[in-house]
Structures are given as structure tokens and as C-alpha cells.
């Protein structure tokens, strides 16, 4: 799973590339999976010597199928696109003209032209909305909603969590040493607690069940229930035989 703050705080240009450059660590970071590559290192790939940036571009293209395919496959909660709109955009992305698109999707060319118009209108609305949200955010950082993790099994009112609310819950349920005092029963609080615990696991790392248990047990004695919730709520994934776990 991608670091949500990293992904959602990236600029539009960075999102289009699929990676950012971390000036503090002098590394390139994939916004999809969190993979890092140290700047200045020459990478060998398919009998080619590549710079770090170029290798990251190859990684996004070859390992993730490109940033377009990743973004278009996101949940409708994030894209706001219907299945038909996704199909139309995929055709446009592949340089198909109206006639070719109409034939592939078995609809009329006039319908395609209508989709083009509606999508352009949607683009204009998105620009204005982005500006309005940016201006609003400058006035109230504490009321800013915390982005739900993209692999959440179901996104609903439980995920309407402000930054201030998240900080209060973490302070209430965790000790200064990082231990969990008690597992909350209310869903919204539970999600905040689980997200905080999930931050203890690194993207791209594969953990054995024993390692997972050890990390969780440092935080809460009943590691089995926390491990189960991390899976159920989409923070972690695992192999069918439970041999390995990883950040989803």
C-alpha cells in the first residue's frame, strides 16, 4: 500500500510521473508502492545502465503498468468515474479516434462525442474544485480530513476523520511509549488506531507471521486480534497459507 500522505500530498505533476524526489533523503520514491531508489546509483536493467530516475520510470511502467493504468483502476470513490467513462478514457489514452472507440464499445460516434464534451466539463469543474479546496485548506488545517488508505475494504462515514480528531484518538489510546492501552469498539476510532499501528510496517517488506506477531506484541498483548483486523480492514495482506504478510 502506498504511503497515503505521500501520495495525496504530491503535486499534480508528481502524480502524473508516479514518483517524487525526496530532497532530505536524496532518493526517488514510487507513489504507488513506496519503493525507493537512491539518487546517484547506476542501475542495470535489461542489459542497460540507467540513472536512478530512469530506473524509477521503468519500475512504474513495467511493474505497475504505468501511472495511467494505476489511476484509472482506482475505486470510484477516488476517480468519480463510471465504468463507461473509464472505458472511454482508456480508448482516448490509446489514441483511438471516435470511430474506432465507437466500434470497440459498440456505441454510436455521436455518443462518443457527447462523452468527450461531458468529460471536458468534468475537467473544468475539477480544476475549480481543486482551487477552492486548496484555498479552504489554508484557513483550517485542523479540520482537514485524513485520507483513507486506498486499499480500504469499504469507504463510508467511518473514514470521515479530521486530522485533529485522529491526533486526539491516538493520544487517548496510545501511551507515550507507543503501546495501545485498549482497543476501541467504535469503528471510526478503531480505524484510526489500526492506521497508526500499520505505520509500523514498511512498504515492500515481506514479513513472516512470527515477525508480524512480534511487532504487534510490542504494541498490544492480543496480537492475534490486531493482526486479523489489519487484514480485514485492508491495511495488510498475506499469502493463502499465512506464510508471508505485507503492507497492502
PDB file of N, CA and C in Angstrom, residues 130-189:
ATOM      1  N   UNK A 130     -10.558  21.970  -7.160  1.00  0.00           N
ATOM      2  CA  UNK A 130      -9.213  21.826  -6.591  1.00  0.00           C
ATOM      3  C   UNK A 130      -8.720  23.149  -6.020  1.00  0.00           C
ATOM      4  N   UNK A 131      -8.955  24.226  -6.755  1.00  0.00           N
ATOM      5  CA  UNK A 131      -8.538  25.556  -6.294  1.00  0.00           C
ATOM      6  C   UNK A 131      -9.297  25.949  -5.028  1.00  0.00           C
ATOM      7  N   UNK A 132     -10.614  25.706  -5.024  1.00  0.00           N
ATOM      8  CA  UNK A 132     -11.431  26.050  -3.857  1.00  0.00           C
ATOM      9  C   UNK A 132     -10.980  25.279  -2.615  1.00  0.00           C
ATOM     10  N   UNK A 133     -10.694  23.993  -2.782  1.00  0.00           N
ATOM     11  CA  UNK A 133     -10.240  23.175  -1.653  1.00  0.00           C
ATOM     12  C   UNK A 133      -8.874  23.628  -1.159  1.00  0.00           C
ATOM     13  N   UNK A 134      -8.013  24.022  -2.086  1.00  0.00           N
ATOM     14  CA  UNK A 134      -6.681  24.496  -1.717  1.00  0.00           C
ATOM     15  C   UNK A 134      -6.778  25.789  -0.910  1.00  0.00           C
ATOM     16  N   UNK A 135      -7.644  26.690  -1.351  1.00  0.00           N
ATOM     17  CA  UNK A 135      -7.831  27.956  -0.640  1.00  0.00           C
ATOM     18  C   UNK A 135      -8.452  27.726   0.735  1.00  0.00           C
ATOM     19  N   UNK A 136      -9.396  26.783   0.800  1.00  0.00           N
ATOM     20  CA  UNK A 136     -10.043  26.462   2.074  1.00  0.00           C
ATOM     21  C   UNK A 136      -9.060  25.841   3.056  1.00  0.00           C
ATOM     22  N   UNK A 137      -8.208  24.942   2.559  1.00  0.00           N
ATOM     23  CA  UNK A 137      -7.250  24.229   3.420  1.00  0.00           C
ATOM     24  C   UNK A 137      -6.278  25.179   4.097  1.00  0.00           C
ATOM     25  N   UNK A 138      -5.972  26.287   3.448  1.00  0.00           N
ATOM     26  CA  UNK A 138      -5.030  27.251   4.027  1.00  0.00           C
ATOM     27  C   UNK A 138      -5.582  27.911   5.288  1.00  0.00           C
ATOM     28  N   UNK A 139      -6.907  27.888   5.418  1.00  0.00           N
ATOM     29  CA  UNK A 139      -7.543  28.547   6.559  1.00  0.00           C
ATOM     30  C   UNK A 139      -7.815  27.599   7.722  1.00  0.00           C
ATOM     31  N   UNK A 140      -7.813  26.290   7.468  1.00  0.00           N
ATOM     32  CA  UNK A 140      -8.163  25.355   8.541  1.00  0.00           C
ATOM     33  C   UNK A 140      -7.480  24.016   8.355  1.00  0.00           C
ATOM     34  N   UNK A 141      -6.267  23.896   8.870  1.00  0.00           N
ATOM     35  CA  UNK A 141      -5.523  22.642   8.751  1.00  0.00           C
ATOM     36  C   UNK A 141      -6.064  21.577   9.696  1.00  0.00           C
ATOM     37  N   UNK A 142      -6.547  21.987  10.882  1.00  0.00           N
ATOM     38  CA  UNK A 142      -7.011  21.012  11.875  1.00  0.00           C
ATOM     39  C   UNK A 142      -8.271  20.282  11.427  1.00  0.00           C
ATOM     40  N   UNK A 143      -9.090  20.925  10.567  1.00  0.00           N
ATOM     41  CA  UNK A 143     -10.320  20.300  10.091  1.00  0.00           C
ATOM     42  C   UNK A 143     -10.130  19.543   8.782  1.00  0.00           C
ATOM     43  N   UNK A 144      -8.897  19.463   8.340  1.00  0.00           N
ATOM     44  CA  UNK A 144      -8.602  18.755   7.102  1.00  0.00           C
ATOM     45  C   UNK A 144      -8.810  17.259   7.305  1.00  0.00           C
ATOM     46  N   UNK A 145      -9.520  16.617   6.374  1.00  0.00           N
ATOM     47  CA  UNK A 145      -9.796  15.194   6.508  1.00  0.00           C
ATOM     48  C   UNK A 145      -8.553  14.369   6.233  1.00  0.00           C
ATOM     49  N   UNK A 146      -8.361  13.330   7.031  1.00  0.00           N
ATOM     50  CA  UNK A 146      -7.267  12.387   6.804  1.00  0.00           C
ATOM     51  C   UNK A 146      -7.688  11.450   5.684  1.00  0.00           C
ATOM     52  N   UNK A 147      -6.840  11.277   4.679  1.00  0.00           N
ATOM     53  CA  UNK A 147      -7.183  10.431   3.549  1.00  0.00           C
ATOM     54  C   UNK A 147      -7.259   8.968   3.980  1.00  0.00           C
ATOM     55  N   UNK A 148      -8.337   8.262   3.588  1.00  0.00           N
ATOM     56  CA  UNK A 148      -8.400   6.826   3.890  1.00  0.00           C
ATOM     57  C   UNK A 148      -7.378   6.072   3.057  1.00  0.00           C
ATOM     58  N   UNK A 149      -6.879   4.960   3.567  1.00  0.00           N
ATOM     59  CA  UNK A 149      -5.934   4.164   2.790  1.00  0.00           C
ATOM     60  C   UNK A 149      -6.648   3.612   1.565  1.00  0.00           C
ATOM     61  N   UNK A 150      -5.950   3.579   0.446  1.00  0.00           N
ATOM     62  CA  UNK A 150      -6.581   3.244  -0.826  1.00  0.00           C
ATOM     63  C   UNK A 150      -7.048   1.800  -0.924  1.00  0.00           C
ATOM     64  N   UNK A 151      -6.552   0.941  -0.033  1.00  0.00           N
ATOM     65  CA  UNK A 151      -6.948  -0.463  -0.061  1.00  0.00           C
ATOM     66  C   UNK A 151      -8.024  -0.773   0.973  1.00  0.00           C
ATOM     67  N   UNK A 152      -8.673   0.258   1.472  1.00  0.00           N
ATOM     68  CA  UNK A 152      -9.761   0.048   2.438  1.00  0.00           C
ATOM     69  C   UNK A 152     -10.833  -0.827   1.804  1.00  0.00           C
ATOM     70  N   UNK A 153     -11.339  -1.808   2.561  1.00  0.00           N
ATOM     71  CA  UNK A 153     -12.314  -2.740   2.006  1.00  0.00           C
ATOM     72  C   UNK A 153     -13.657  -2.077   1.731  1.00  0.00           C
ATOM     73  N   UNK A 154     -13.988  -1.029   2.482  1.00  0.00           N
ATOM     74  CA  UNK A 154     -15.223  -0.279   2.251  1.00  0.00           C
ATOM     75  C   UNK A 154     -15.042   1.144   2.778  1.00  0.00           C
ATOM     76  N   UNK A 155     -15.299   2.121   1.921  1.00  0.00           N
ATOM     77  CA  UNK A 155     -15.131   3.514   2.329  1.00  0.00           C
ATOM     78  C   UNK A 155     -16.503   4.132   2.591  1.00  0.00           C
ATOM     79  N   UNK A 156     -16.741   4.539   3.821  1.00  0.00           N
ATOM     80  CA  UNK A 156     -18.025   5.121   4.199  1.00  0.00           C
ATOM     81  C   UNK A 156     -17.798   6.210   5.248  1.00  0.00           C
ATOM     82  N   UNK A 157     -18.843   6.518   6.030  1.00  0.00           N
ATOM     83  CA  UNK A 157     -18.756   7.601   7.014  1.00  0.00           C
ATOM     84  C   UNK A 157     -17.686   7.366   8.079  1.00  0.00           C
ATOM     85  N   UNK A 158     -17.307   6.112   8.278  1.00  0.00           N
ATOM     86  CA  UNK A 158     -16.277   5.806   9.280  1.00  0.00           C
ATOM     87  C   UNK A 158     -14.950   6.475   8.937  1.00  0.00           C
ATOM     88  N   UNK A 159     -14.763   6.778   7.662  1.00  0.00           N
ATOM     89  CA  UNK A 159     -13.487   7.336   7.212  1.00  0.00           C
ATOM     90  C   UNK A 159     -13.494   8.866   7.137  1.00  0.00           C
ATOM     91  N   UNK A 160     -14.580   9.474   7.577  1.00  0.00           N
ATOM     92  CA  UNK A 160     -14.625  10.935   7.625  1.00  0.00           C
ATOM     93  C   UNK A 160     -13.951  11.393   8.916  1.00  0.00           C
ATOM     94  N   UNK A 161     -12.633  11.395   8.874  1.00  0.00           N
ATOM     95  CA  UNK A 161     -11.819  11.664  10.059  1.00  0.00           C
ATOM     96  C   UNK A 161     -10.956  12.901   9.821  1.00  0.00           C
ATOM     97  N   UNK A 162     -11.045  13.878  10.704  1.00  0.00           N
ATOM     98  CA  UNK A 162     -10.203  15.064  10.577  1.00  0.00           C
ATOM     99  C   UNK A 162      -8.837  14.792  11.199  1.00  0.00           C
ATOM    100  N   UNK A 163      -7.886  15.607  10.814  1.00  0.00           N
ATOM    101  CA  UNK A 163      -6.532  15.481  11.359  1.00  0.00           C
ATOM    102  C   UNK A 163      -6.548  15.670  12.875  1.00  0.00           C
ATOM    103  N   UNK A 164      -7.316  16.656  13.333  1.00  0.00           N
ATOM    104  CA  UNK A 164      -7.406  16.939  14.769  1.00  0.00           C
ATOM    105  C   UNK A 164      -8.016  15.757  15.522  1.00  0.00           C
ATOM    106  N   UNK A 165      -9.074  15.184  14.947  1.00  0.00           N
ATOM    107  CA  UNK A 165      -9.739  14.040  15.573  1.00  0.00           C
ATOM    108  C   UNK A 165      -8.792  12.844  15.664  1.00  0.00           C
ATOM    109  N   UNK A 166      -8.039  12.607  14.600  1.00  0.00           N
ATOM    110  CA  UNK A 166      -7.087  11.496  14.580  1.00  0.00           C
ATOM    111  C   UNK A 166      -6.026  11.655  15.665  1.00  0.00           C
ATOM    112  N   UNK A 167      -5.503  12.867  15.786  1.00  0.00           N
ATOM    113  CA  UNK A 167      -4.465  13.127  16.791  1.00  0.00           C
ATOM    114  C   UNK A 167      -4.997  12.920  18.207  1.00  0.00           C
ATOM    115  N   UNK A 168      -6.245  13.324  18.454  1.00  0.00           N
ATOM    116  CA  UNK A 168      -6.846  13.166  19.786  1.00  0.00           C
ATOM    117  C   UNK A 168      -7.030  11.692  20.143  1.00  0.00           C
ATOM    118  N   UNK A 169      -7.486  10.904  19.171  1.00  0.00           N
ATOM    119  CA  UNK A 169      -7.713   9.478  19.415  1.00  0.00           C
ATOM    120  C   UNK A 169      -6.392   8.759  19.673  1.00  0.00           C
ATOM    121  N   UNK A 170      -5.379   9.093  18.885  1.00  0.00           N
ATOM    122  CA  UNK A 170      -4.062   8.472  19.077  1.00  0.00           C
ATOM    123  C   UNK A 170      -3.518   8.798  20.467  1.00  0.00           C
ATOM    124  N   UNK A 171      -3.669  10.043  20.867  1.00  0.00           N
ATOM    125  CA  UNK A 171      -3.184  10.460  22.194  1.00  0.00           C
ATOM    126  C   UNK A 171      -3.961   9.763  23.306  1.00  0.00           C
ATOM    127  N   UNK A 172      -5.245   9.526  23.065  1.00  0.00           N
ATOM    128  CA  UNK A 172      -6.098   8.911  24.088  1.00  0.00           C
ATOM    129  C   UNK A 172      -5.820   7.418  24.251  1.00  0.00           C
ATOM    130  N   UNK A 173      -5.581   6.727  23.138  1.00  0.00           N
ATOM    131  CA  UNK A 173      -5.484   5.270  23.190  1.00  0.00           C
ATOM    132  C   UNK A 173      -4.056   4.722  23.239  1.00  0.00           C
ATOM    133  N   UNK A 174      -3.067   5.556  22.978  1.00  0.00           N
ATOM    134  CA  UNK A 174      -1.684   5.081  22.992  1.00  0.00           C
ATOM    135  C   UNK A 174      -0.885   5.747  24.107  1.00  0.00           C
ATOM    136  N   UNK A 175       0.020   4.979  24.695  1.00  0.00           N
ATOM    137  CA  UNK A 175       0.917   5.533  25.707  1.00  0.00           C
ATOM    138  C   UNK A 175       2.026   6.317  25.018  1.00  0.00           C
ATOM    139  N   UNK A 176       2.800   7.055  25.776  1.00  0.00           N
ATOM    140  CA  UNK A 176       3.913   7.812  25.210  1.00  0.00           C
ATOM    141  C   UNK A 176       4.959   6.885  24.598  1.00  0.00           C
ATOM    142  N   UNK A 177       5.023   5.640  25.105  1.00  0.00           N
ATOM    143  CA  UNK A 177       5.981   4.665  24.577  1.00  0.00           C
ATOM    144  C   UNK A 177       5.457   3.965  23.323  1.00  0.00           C
ATOM    145  N   UNK A 178       4.211   4.236  22.937  1.00  0.00           N
ATOM    146  CA  UNK A 178       3.654   3.649  21.724  1.00  0.00           C
ATOM    147  C   UNK A 178       2.782   2.434  21.939  1.00  0.00           C
ATOM    148  N   UNK A 179       2.547   2.055  23.194  1.00  0.00           N
ATOM    149  CA  UNK A 179       1.695   0.910  23.475  1.00  0.00           C
ATOM    150  C   UNK A 179       0.218   1.269  23.393  1.00  0.00           C
ATOM    151  N   UNK A 180      -0.592   0.310  22.948  1.00  0.00           N
ATOM    152  CA  UNK A 180      -2.037   0.521  22.858  1.00  0.00           C
ATOM    153  C   UNK A 180      -2.676   0.195  24.204  1.00  0.00           C
ATOM    154  N   UNK A 181      -3.361   1.178  24.789  1.00  0.00           N
ATOM    155  CA  UNK A 181      -3.986   0.979  26.105  1.00  0.00           C
ATOM    156  C   UNK A 181      -5.178   0.037  26.010  1.00  0.00           C
ATOM    157  N   UNK A 182      -6.000   0.262  24.995  1.00  0.00           N
ATOM    158  CA  UNK A 182      -7.214  -0.538  24.847  1.00  0.00           C
ATOM    159  C   UNK A 182      -7.676  -0.437  23.402  1.00  0.00           C
ATOM    160  N   UNK A 183      -8.274  -1.501  22.896  1.00  0.00           N
ATOM    161  CA  UNK A 183      -8.783  -1.497  21.524  1.00  0.00           C
ATOM    162  C   UNK A 183     -10.200  -0.939  21.519  1.00  0.00           C
ATOM    163  N   UNK A 184     -10.427   0.198  20.867  1.00  0.00           N
ATOM    164  CA  UNK A 184     -11.760   0.810  20.878  1.00  0.00           C
ATOM    165  C   UNK A 184     -12.788  -0.037  20.137  1.00  0.00           C
ATOM    166  N   UNK A 185     -14.033   0.039  20.584  1.00  0.00           N
ATOM    167  CA  UNK A 185     -15.112  -0.715  19.940  1.00  0.00           C
ATOM    168  C   UNK A 185     -15.771   0.088  18.821  1.00  0.00           C
ATOM    169  N   UNK A 186     -15.733   1.418  18.934  1.00  0.00           N
ATOM    170  CA  UNK A 186     -16.332   2.255  17.894  1.00  0.00           C
ATOM    171  C   UNK A 186     -15.486   2.191  16.627  1.00  0.00           C
ATOM    172  N   UNK A 187     -16.166   2.032  15.497  1.00  0.00           N
ATOM    173  CA  UNK A 187     -15.488   1.775  14.236  1.00  0.00           C
ATOM    174  C   UNK A 187     -14.513   2.879  13.826  1.00  0.00           C
ATOM    175  N   UNK A 188     -14.936   4.121  13.925  1.00  0.00           N
ATOM    176  CA  UNK A 188     -14.071   5.215  13.492  1.00  0.00           C
ATOM    177  C   UNK A 188     -12.789   5.251  14.315  1.00  0.00           C
ATOM    178  N   UNK A 189     -12.919   5.079  15.612  1.00  0.00           N
ATOM    179  CA  UNK A 189     -11.744   5.079  16.485  1.00  0.00           C
ATOM    180  C   UNK A 189     -10.847   3.879  16.182  1.00  0.00           C
TER     181      UNK A 189
END
